[in-house]
CSV table of C-alpha atoms and ligand atoms in Angstrom, one decimal:
chain,number,residue,atom,x,y,z
A,1,MET,CA,-34.2,-23.7,-2.3
A,2,SER,CA,-36.3,-22.7,1.1
A,3,ASP,CA,-37.7,-19.5,1.5
A,4,THR,CA,-36.1,-18.7,4.7
A,5,HIS,CA,-32.6,-20.2,3.8
A,6,SER,CA,-30.9,-17.2,4.7
A,7,LEU,CA,-31.9,-17.2,8.4
A,8,ASP,CA,-31.8,-21.2,8.5
A,9,ALA,CA,-27.7,-20.3,7.8
A,10,LEU,CA,-27.8,-17.5,10.1
A,11,ILE,CA,-28.8,-19.5,13.1
A,12,ALA,CA,-26.6,-22.2,11.8
A,13,ALA,CA,-23.6,-19.7,12.7
A,14,LEU,CA,-24.7,-18.2,15.7
A,15,ARG,CA,-24.4,-21.5,16.6
A,16,ARG,CA,-21.2,-21.8,16.5
A,17,LEU,CA,-20.5,-18.9,19.0
A,18,PRO,CA,-19.3,-20.8,22.7
A,19,GLY,CA,-22.2,-21.2,24.7
A,20,VAL,CA,-24.9,-20.9,22.1
A,21,GLY,CA,-27.5,-24.1,21.3
A,22,GLN,CA,-29.6,-24.6,18.8
A,23,LYS,CA,-32.3,-22.5,21.0
A,24,SER,CA,-30.3,-19.4,22.0
A,25,ALA,CA,-29.6,-19.0,17.9
A,26,SER,CA,-32.6,-18.6,16.8
A,27,ARG,CA,-33.9,-16.6,19.3
A,28,MET,CA,-31.1,-14.3,18.9
A,29,ALA,CA,-31.1,-14.1,15.1
A,30,TYR,CA,-35.3,-13.9,15.2
A,31,HIS,CA,-34.6,-11.1,17.3
A,32,LEU,CA,-31.8,-9.4,14.9
A,33,LEU,CA,-34.4,-9.8,12.3
A,34,GLN,CA,-37.6,-8.8,13.8
A,35,ASN,CA,-35.9,-5.5,16.3
A,36,ASP,CA,-32.6,-4.9,15.7
A,37,ARG,CA,-31.3,-5.0,11.8
A,38,GLU,CA,-29.2,-2.0,12.1
A,39,GLY,CA,-27.5,-4.4,15.1
A,40,ALA,CA,-27.2,-6.6,12.9
A,41,GLN,CA,-25.5,-4.8,10.0
A,42,LEU,CA,-23.2,-3.7,12.7
A,43,LEU,CA,-22.6,-7.1,13.7
A,44,SER,CA,-21.7,-8.4,10.2
A,45,ARG,CA,-19.1,-5.6,9.4
A,46,ALA,CA,-17.7,-5.7,13.3
A,47,LEU,CA,-16.8,-9.7,12.9
A,48,HIS,CA,-15.9,-9.0,8.9
A,49,GLU,CA,-13.4,-6.2,10.3
A,50,ALA,CA,-12.1,-7.6,13.0
A,51,SER,CA,-11.1,-11.2,12.4
A,52,ALA,CA,-9.9,-9.4,9.0
A,53,SER,CA,-7.5,-6.9,10.7
A,54,MET,CA,-7.2,-8.4,14.6
A,55,ARG,CA,-3.8,-10.2,15.1
A,56,HIS,CA,-1.3,-11.4,17.9
A,57,CYS,CA,1.2,-9.1,19.4
A,58,GLU,CA,5.2,-10.4,18.5
A,59,ARG,CA,6.1,-10.7,22.3
A,60,CYS,CA,2.8,-11.1,24.8
A,61,HIS,CA,0.5,-13.3,22.1
A,62,THR,CA,-2.1,-10.6,23.1
A,63,PHE,CA,-4.4,-9.3,20.2
A,64,THR,CA,-3.3,-6.5,17.9
A,65,GLN,CA,-3.9,-5.0,15.2
A,66,GLN,CA,-0.1,-3.8,15.2
A,67,ALA,CA,2.6,-6.0,15.6
A,68,VAL,CA,3.7,-5.6,19.2
A,69,CYS,CA,0.5,-4.2,21.3
A,70,ALA,CA,0.6,-0.6,23.1
A,71,THR,CA,1.8,-2.2,26.4
A,72,CYS,CA,4.6,-3.7,25.0
A,73,LEU,CA,5.7,-0.6,23.5
A,74,ASP,CA,4.9,1.5,26.4
A,75,PRO,CA,8.8,2.8,27.6
A,76,SER,CA,7.6,2.8,30.9
A,77,ARG,CA,6.7,-0.5,32.1
A,78,ASP,CA,9.4,-2.6,34.3
A,79,LEU,CA,11.2,-5.1,31.5
A,80,SER,CA,12.1,-7.6,34.4
A,81,ARG,CA,8.8,-8.5,35.3
A,82,LEU,CA,6.2,-10.5,33.5
A,83,CYS,CA,2.7,-11.2,34.5
A,84,VAL,CA,1.2,-14.6,32.7
A,85,VAL,CA,-2.6,-13.9,31.8
A,86,GLU,CA,-5.6,-15.8,30.3
A,87,THR,CA,-7.5,-13.5,28.5
A,88,PRO,CA,-7.4,-9.9,28.3
A,89,ALA,CA,-9.5,-9.1,30.3
A,90,ASP,CA,-7.9,-10.6,33.4
A,91,GLN,CA,-4.8,-8.4,32.4
A,92,ALA,CA,-7.8,-5.3,32.2
A,93,ALA,CA,-8.5,-6.0,35.7
A,94,LEU,CA,-5.0,-6.1,36.9
A,95,GLU,CA,-3.8,-2.9,35.4
A,96,ARG,CA,-7.2,-1.7,36.7
A,97,THR,CA,-5.5,-2.0,40.3
A,98,ALA,CA,-2.6,0.2,39.2
A,99,ALA,CA,0.0,-1.6,41.2
A,100,TYR,CA,1.6,-3.7,38.4
A,101,LYS,CA,3.7,-1.8,36.6
A,102,GLY,CA,5.9,-5.1,34.3
A,103,LEU,CA,4.8,-6.3,31.3
A,104,TYR,CA,2.4,-9.2,30.7
A,105,PHE,CA,2.1,-11.9,28.5
A,106,VAL,CA,-1.5,-13.1,27.4
A,107,LEU,CA,-2.6,-17.0,26.9
A,108,LEU,CA,-5.8,-16.3,25.5
A,109,GLY,CA,-6.5,-19.5,26.5
A,110,ARG,CA,-6.0,-22.0,29.5
A,111,ILE,CA,-4.9,-25.7,29.1
A,112,SER,CA,-8.1,-27.7,29.0
A,113,PRO,CA,-7.9,-31.2,27.9
A,114,LEU,CA,-11.1,-32.1,27.4
A,115,ASP,CA,-11.9,-29.1,25.1
A,116,GLY,CA,-8.9,-30.8,23.3
A,117,ILE,CA,-6.7,-27.6,24.4
A,118,GLY,CA,-2.5,-28.3,25.1
A,119,PRO,CA,0.2,-26.0,25.8
A,120,GLN,CA,1.4,-25.5,22.1
A,121,ASP,CA,-2.3,-24.0,21.7
A,122,ILE,CA,-2.0,-21.0,23.9
A,123,GLY,CA,1.6,-20.0,22.7
A,124,ILE,CA,3.9,-21.4,24.9
A,125,ASP,CA,6.7,-21.7,23.4
A,126,LEU,CA,6.3,-18.0,22.6
A,127,LEU,CA,6.0,-17.7,26.1
A,128,PHE,CA,8.6,-19.4,27.2
A,129,LYS,CA,10.8,-17.4,24.5
A,130,ARG,CA,9.7,-14.1,25.6
A,131,ALA,CA,10.6,-15.1,28.9
A,132,CYS,CA,14.5,-16.2,28.2
A,133,ASP,CA,14.6,-12.7,26.4
A,134,GLY,CA,17.5,-12.0,29.2
A,135,VAL,CA,15.5,-9.2,30.6
A,136,VAL,CA,12.9,-10.4,32.5
A,137,GLN,CA,14.2,-11.7,35.5
A,138,GLU,CA,10.3,-13.0,37.7
A,139,VAL,CA,7.6,-14.1,35.8
A,140,ILE,CA,4.6,-13.6,37.9
A,141,LEU,CA,1.4,-16.3,36.7
A,142,ALA,CA,-1.6,-14.7,37.4
A,143,THR,CA,-4.1,-17.8,35.4
A,144,ASN,CA,-7.6,-18.2,37.0
A,145,PHE,CA,-7.5,-20.2,40.5
A,146,THR,CA,-9.4,-23.0,38.7
A,147,ALA,CA,-9.3,-26.4,38.1
A,148,GLU,CA,-7.9,-25.1,34.8
A,149,GLY,CA,-6.2,-22.1,35.3
A,150,GLU,CA,-3.4,-24.3,38.1
A,151,ALA,CA,-3.2,-27.0,35.5
A,152,THR,CA,-2.0,-23.9,33.2
A,153,ALA,CA,-0.7,-22.6,36.0
A,154,HIS,CA,1.6,-25.5,36.8
A,155,VAL,CA,2.9,-26.5,33.3
A,156,VAL,CA,3.9,-22.9,32.6
A,157,SER,CA,5.9,-22.9,36.3
A,158,GLU,CA,7.3,-26.3,35.3
A,159,GLY,CA,8.8,-25.3,32.0
A,160,LEU,CA,9.8,-22.1,33.1
A,161,LYS,CA,12.0,-23.0,36.1
A,162,SER,CA,13.5,-25.5,33.9
A,163,ARG,CA,15.2,-22.8,32.3
A,164,GLY,CA,15.8,-21.3,35.3
A,165,LEU,CA,13.6,-18.9,35.9
A,166,LYS,CA,12.3,-16.8,39.3
A,167,VAL,CA,8.4,-17.8,39.4
A,168,THR,CA,5.6,-16.8,41.2
A,169,ARG,CA,1.4,-17.0,41.9
A,170,LEU,CA,-0.7,-14.6,42.8
A,171,ALA,CA,-1.3,-15.0,46.8
A,172,ARG,CA,-4.7,-17.7,47.3
A,173,GLY,CA,-6.5,-15.8,50.8
A,174,VAL,CA,-9.3,-14.2,52.1
A,175,PRO,CA,-10.7,-11.5,49.8
A,176,VAL,CA,-11.1,-8.2,51.2
A,177,GLY,CA,-14.4,-7.0,52.6
A,178,SER,CA,-15.7,-11.0,52.8
A,179,GLU,CA,-16.4,-12.2,56.4
A,180,LEU,CA,-14.6,-15.5,57.1
A,181,GLU,CA,-18.2,-17.6,58.1
A,182,TYR,CA,-19.0,-16.8,54.7
A,183,VAL,CA,-15.7,-17.5,52.6
A,184,ASP,CA,-15.0,-21.6,51.2
A,185,LEU,CA,-12.9,-23.6,53.3
A,186,GLY,CA,-9.7,-24.2,50.8
A,187,THR,CA,-9.9,-20.9,50.5
A,188,ILE,CA,-8.9,-20.0,54.4
A,189,ALA,CA,-6.9,-23.3,54.5
A,190,HIS,CA,-5.0,-21.3,51.5
A,191,ALA,CA,-5.2,-18.4,53.8
A,192,LEU,CA,-4.0,-20.0,56.6
A,193,ALA,CA,-0.7,-21.7,54.5
A,194,ASP,CA,-0.1,-17.9,53.0
A,195,ARG,CA,-0.2,-16.5,56.2
A,196,ARG,CA,2.4,-13.7,56.4
B,1,MET,CA,-7.1,5.3,18.1
B,2,SER,CA,-6.5,1.9,19.7
B,3,ASP,CA,-4.7,-0.8,18.6
B,4,THR,CA,-7.4,-3.5,19.2
B,5,HIS,CA,-10.1,-1.3,18.6
B,6,SER,CA,-11.6,-3.8,16.4
B,7,LEU,CA,-11.7,-6.0,18.9
B,8,ASP,CA,-14.0,-3.8,21.2
B,9,ALA,CA,-16.1,-2.6,18.5
B,10,LEU,CA,-16.7,-6.3,17.9
B,11,ILE,CA,-16.8,-6.6,21.7
B,12,ALA,CA,-19.2,-4.3,22.0
B,13,ALA,CA,-21.6,-5.1,18.9
B,14,LEU,CA,-22.2,-8.9,20.1
B,15,ARG,CA,-23.6,-7.3,23.3
B,16,ARG,CA,-26.4,-6.3,21.5
B,17,LEU,CA,-27.6,-10.0,21.2
B,18,PRO,CA,-30.2,-11.2,23.5
B,19,GLY,CA,-28.8,-12.5,26.8
B,20,VAL,CA,-25.2,-11.8,26.1
B,21,GLY,CA,-23.7,-9.9,28.2
B,22,GLN,CA,-20.2,-7.8,28.6
B,23,LYS,CA,-18.6,-11.5,30.1
B,24,SER,CA,-20.1,-13.5,27.0
B,25,ALA,CA,-19.2,-11.6,24.3
B,26,SER,CA,-15.7,-11.0,25.8
B,27,ARG,CA,-14.6,-14.7,25.7
B,28,MET,CA,-17.2,-15.3,22.0
B,29,ALA,CA,-14.7,-12.4,20.6
B,30,TYR,CA,-12.1,-14.1,21.8
B,31,HIS,CA,-13.1,-18.0,20.9
B,32,LEU,CA,-14.1,-16.4,17.1
B,33,LEU,CA,-10.3,-14.8,16.9
B,34,GLN,CA,-8.5,-17.1,18.6
B,35,ASN,CA,-10.1,-20.7,17.2
B,36,ASP,CA,-12.8,-20.1,14.9
B,37,ARG,CA,-12.0,-17.2,12.1
B,38,GLU,CA,-13.7,-18.9,9.5
B,39,GLY,CA,-17.0,-19.2,11.7
B,40,ALA,CA,-16.1,-15.2,12.0
B,41,GLN,CA,-16.3,-14.9,8.5
B,42,LEU,CA,-19.4,-17.3,8.2
B,43,LEU,CA,-21.6,-15.5,10.1
B,44,SER,CA,-20.8,-12.0,9.0
B,45,ARG,CA,-21.8,-12.7,5.6
B,46,ALA,CA,-25.2,-14.7,7.0
B,47,LEU,CA,-25.6,-11.4,9.5
B,48,HIS,CA,-25.4,-9.1,5.9
B,49,GLU,CA,-27.5,-11.6,3.8
B,50,ALA,CA,-30.8,-12.6,6.2
B,51,SER,CA,-31.0,-8.7,7.5
B,52,ALA,CA,-30.7,-7.7,3.6
B,53,SER,CA,-33.2,-10.8,2.5
B,54,MET,CA,-35.2,-12.0,4.7
B,55,ARG,CA,-39.2,-10.1,5.1
B,56,HIS,CA,-42.4,-10.8,6.2
B,57,CYS,CA,-45.2,-13.0,4.8
B,58,GLU,CA,-47.6,-10.7,3.7
B,59,ARG,CA,-50.0,-13.3,5.0
B,60,CYS,CA,-49.0,-14.9,7.9
B,61,HIS,CA,-46.1,-12.5,9.3
B,62,THR,CA,-43.4,-15.0,9.5
B,63,PHE,CA,-40.1,-14.6,8.0
B,64,THR,CA,-39.7,-15.9,4.4
B,65,GLN,CA,-37.3,-14.6,1.5
B,66,GLN,CA,-41.0,-14.4,-1.1
B,67,ALA,CA,-43.9,-12.1,-0.6
B,68,VAL,CA,-46.0,-14.8,1.3
B,69,CYS,CA,-44.3,-17.9,2.3
B,70,ALA,CA,-44.3,-21.4,1.0
B,71,THR,CA,-46.7,-23.1,4.1
B,72,CYS,CA,-49.5,-20.3,3.2
B,73,LEU,CA,-48.8,-20.9,-0.9
B,74,ASP,CA,-49.1,-24.5,-0.3
B,75,PRO,CA,-52.9,-25.5,-1.6
B,76,SER,CA,-53.4,-28.9,-0.1
B,77,ARG,CA,-53.5,-26.8,3.4
B,78,ASP,CA,-57.2,-26.4,5.1
B,79,LEU,CA,-58.2,-22.8,4.5
B,80,SER,CA,-60.3,-22.4,7.0
B,81,ARG,CA,-58.2,-22.7,10.6
B,82,LEU,CA,-55.8,-20.5,11.0
B,83,CYS,CA,-53.4,-21.0,14.4
B,84,VAL,CA,-51.4,-18.2,16.2
B,85,VAL,CA,-47.4,-18.8,17.4
B,86,GLU,CA,-45.2,-17.2,18.9
B,87,THR,CA,-42.4,-18.1,16.8
B,88,PRO,CA,-41.3,-19.8,13.5
B,89,ALA,CA,-39.8,-23.1,16.2
B,90,ASP,CA,-43.5,-23.3,17.5
B,91,GLN,CA,-45.0,-23.7,13.9
B,92,ALA,CA,-41.5,-26.4,13.4
B,93,ALA,CA,-42.5,-28.1,16.7
B,94,LEU,CA,-46.5,-28.4,15.8
B,95,GLU,CA,-45.8,-29.4,12.0
B,96,ARG,CA,-43.8,-32.7,13.3
B,97,THR,CA,-47.5,-33.4,15.0
B,98,ALA,CA,-48.7,-33.8,11.4
B,99,ALA,CA,-51.6,-33.3,13.3
B,100,TYR,CA,-52.8,-29.7,11.5
B,101,LYS,CA,-52.9,-29.7,8.6
B,102,GLY,CA,-54.5,-25.8,8.9
B,103,LEU,CA,-52.4,-22.5,8.1
B,104,TYR,CA,-50.4,-20.5,10.9
B,105,PHE,CA,-50.1,-17.1,11.7
B,106,VAL,CA,-46.9,-16.3,13.9
B,107,LEU,CA,-46.8,-13.4,16.0
B,108,LEU,CA,-42.9,-13.1,15.9
B,109,GLY,CA,-43.1,-12.6,19.6
B,110,ARG,CA,-45.4,-12.2,22.4
B,111,ILE,CA,-46.5,-9.0,24.7
B,112,SER,CA,-44.1,-8.4,27.3
B,113,PRO,CA,-44.6,-4.8,29.0
B,114,LEU,CA,-41.6,-4.7,31.1
B,115,ASP,CA,-39.3,-5.2,27.7
B,116,GLY,CA,-41.5,-2.8,25.9
B,117,ILE,CA,-43.6,-5.3,23.9
B,118,GLY,CA,-47.1,-4.2,23.0
B,119,PRO,CA,-50.0,-5.7,21.0
B,120,GLN,CA,-48.5,-3.2,17.9
B,121,ASP,CA,-44.9,-4.6,18.0
B,122,ILE,CA,-46.4,-8.1,17.0
B,123,GLY,CA,-48.4,-7.5,14.1
B,124,ILE,CA,-52.0,-7.7,16.0
B,125,ASP,CA,-53.6,-5.2,13.1
B,126,LEU,CA,-52.6,-7.9,10.4
B,127,LEU,CA,-53.5,-10.8,12.6
B,128,PHE,CA,-57.0,-9.1,13.0
B,129,LYS,CA,-57.5,-8.6,8.8
B,130,ARG,CA,-55.4,-12.2,7.9
B,131,ALA,CA,-58.4,-13.6,10.2
B,132,CYS,CA,-61.0,-12.0,8.8
B,133,ASP,CA,-60.4,-12.5,5.6
B,134,GLY,CA,-64.3,-14.8,5.2
B,135,VAL,CA,-62.8,-17.8,5.2
B,136,VAL,CA,-61.1,-18.9,8.1
B,137,GLN,CA,-63.5,-20.0,10.1
B,138,GLU,CA,-61.8,-20.6,13.5
B,139,VAL,CA,-58.3,-19.2,15.2
B,140,ILE,CA,-56.3,-21.9,17.5
B,141,LEU,CA,-54.0,-19.9,20.0
B,142,ALA,CA,-50.9,-22.2,20.7
B,143,THR,CA,-49.0,-19.0,22.8
B,144,ASN,CA,-47.2,-20.9,25.2
B,145,PHE,CA,-48.9,-21.7,28.8
B,146,THR,CA,-46.0,-18.6,30.3
B,147,ALA,CA,-47.4,-15.3,32.0
B,148,GLU,CA,-46.7,-13.5,28.5
B,149,GLY,CA,-48.0,-16.3,26.2
B,150,GLU,CA,-51.2,-16.2,28.6
B,151,ALA,CA,-51.3,-12.6,28.1
B,152,THR,CA,-51.1,-12.7,24.9
B,153,ALA,CA,-53.6,-15.0,23.7
B,154,HIS,CA,-56.1,-13.7,26.1
B,155,VAL,CA,-55.3,-10.1,23.7
B,156,VAL,CA,-55.3,-11.6,20.8
B,157,SER,CA,-58.7,-13.9,21.6
B,158,GLU,CA,-60.6,-10.9,22.8
B,159,GLY,CA,-59.6,-8.5,20.2
B,160,LEU,CA,-60.6,-12.1,17.6
B,161,LYS,CA,-63.7,-12.7,19.6
B,162,SER,CA,-65.1,-9.1,19.5
B,163,ARG,CA,-65.0,-9.4,15.7
B,164,GLY,CA,-67.0,-12.5,15.9
B,165,LEU,CA,-64.7,-15.4,15.8
B,166,LYS,CA,-64.7,-19.0,17.2
B,167,VAL,CA,-61.4,-19.4,19.4
B,168,THR,CA,-60.2,-21.8,20.6
B,169,ARG,CA,-56.5,-22.9,22.5
B,170,LEU,CA,-54.2,-26.0,22.8
B,171,ALA,CA,-55.5,-27.8,25.9
B,172,ARG,CA,-53.8,-27.5,29.0
B,173,GLY,CA,-53.0,-31.2,30.5
B,174,VAL,CA,-50.8,-33.9,32.1
B,175,PRO,CA,-47.9,-34.2,30.0
B,176,VAL,CA,-47.9,-37.4,27.5
B,177,GLY,CA,-45.7,-40.0,29.5
B,178,SER,CA,-45.4,-38.0,32.6
B,179,GLU,CA,-46.4,-39.5,36.0
B,180,LEU,CA,-48.5,-37.3,38.0
B,181,GLU,CA,-46.5,-36.7,41.3
B,182,TYR,CA,-44.0,-35.0,39.5
B,183,VAL,CA,-46.4,-33.4,37.6
B,184,ASP,CA,-47.1,-29.4,39.0
B,185,LEU,CA,-50.0,-28.6,40.5
B,186,GLY,CA,-51.5,-26.0,38.4
B,187,THR,CA,-51.2,-28.7,35.2
B,188,ILE,CA,-53.1,-30.8,37.6
B,189,ALA,CA,-55.7,-28.9,38.2
B,190,HIS,CA,-56.1,-27.8,35.0
B,191,ALA,CA,-56.5,-31.5,33.5
B,192,LEU,CA,-59.1,-32.2,36.0
B,193,ALA,CA,-61.3,-28.8,35.1
B,194,ASP,CA,-60.8,-29.8,31.3
B,195,ARG,CA,-61.0,-33.1,31.5
B,196,ARG,CA,-62.5,-35.3,28.6
C,201,ZN,ZN1,1.9,-7.2,23.6
C,202,ZN,ZN1,-46.6,-16.8,5.6
């Protein structure tokens, strides 16, 4: 066995992180061993604890340590509206606006055929079941306005409409504070079409 | 305590990796929990084992699980030459050329005042002690040809020359296989000055 096998194993394990190749993985490993062994131990424990304790909320699919997450259990939320987002970070962004009081469904991803991620991988059956509880009146699609986010919104929308649900999408338009001159043409075209 | 505290702790711990901000850390955490729990456990163990077992070679400062690394113990190496590199990856690149049979000293970094990394942080005293063993005849500086690598080479060179050692630097020049038209001017100027 080589005299650096545990370093080699660390570099190989770091490469499993998304976006991390051989070079970044080496740089991360050298940095932790050279300058931040406390960080290495901290990360080791955090990985172990998170992967042992985090599961999916039975209602909204987000990560939680309980059977049902705190948001789904919050009695002050409006049960008639369900907002579909890609990630907990997107949900947090919507929460910061304080403009939405309904509930969420967190896909934890988006449909991406190139990455082998299909509808089943983002909990779409759970979403359909959740949205058809008889209480939800409107499903608001808040997936990203990227090609994959739009494709995901399309698939989700078709499935929900075929089940008789009202489906809306976040408005596309000119960002607040921006000058038209610097806004891309597709955005201006959408803002024109969706004018109110 | 929040129902996602172990996820929050994982994201915070991932941010200690170099080059990883809030957004990448979230993406890494979601990916591991959603698609690769086995990878999370593997990385957890690898971090623990590497930070518990890896130490510095007493002679060349590189990472090893022994007191002295395999390269320093290799009886076929030429003891009279010592090559100074920034990282084990740089040492591996030199080894792949099969053009060098001497020993190494691995700084595990480079002097970088902006990052608070000074000569003491890259084991410079150990290098001076190592190079002055009475056997080493020549120290070859193979730090990178970046601003920081050059600054490091300069500091190391001054220290070694003041101790009476012969110090050389890898030649700068036109990369093999490249067309002059596409080579940057500084490189051509160095290749002209160092012509042979
Ligand atoms: Zn929930
Ligand atoms: Zn060594």
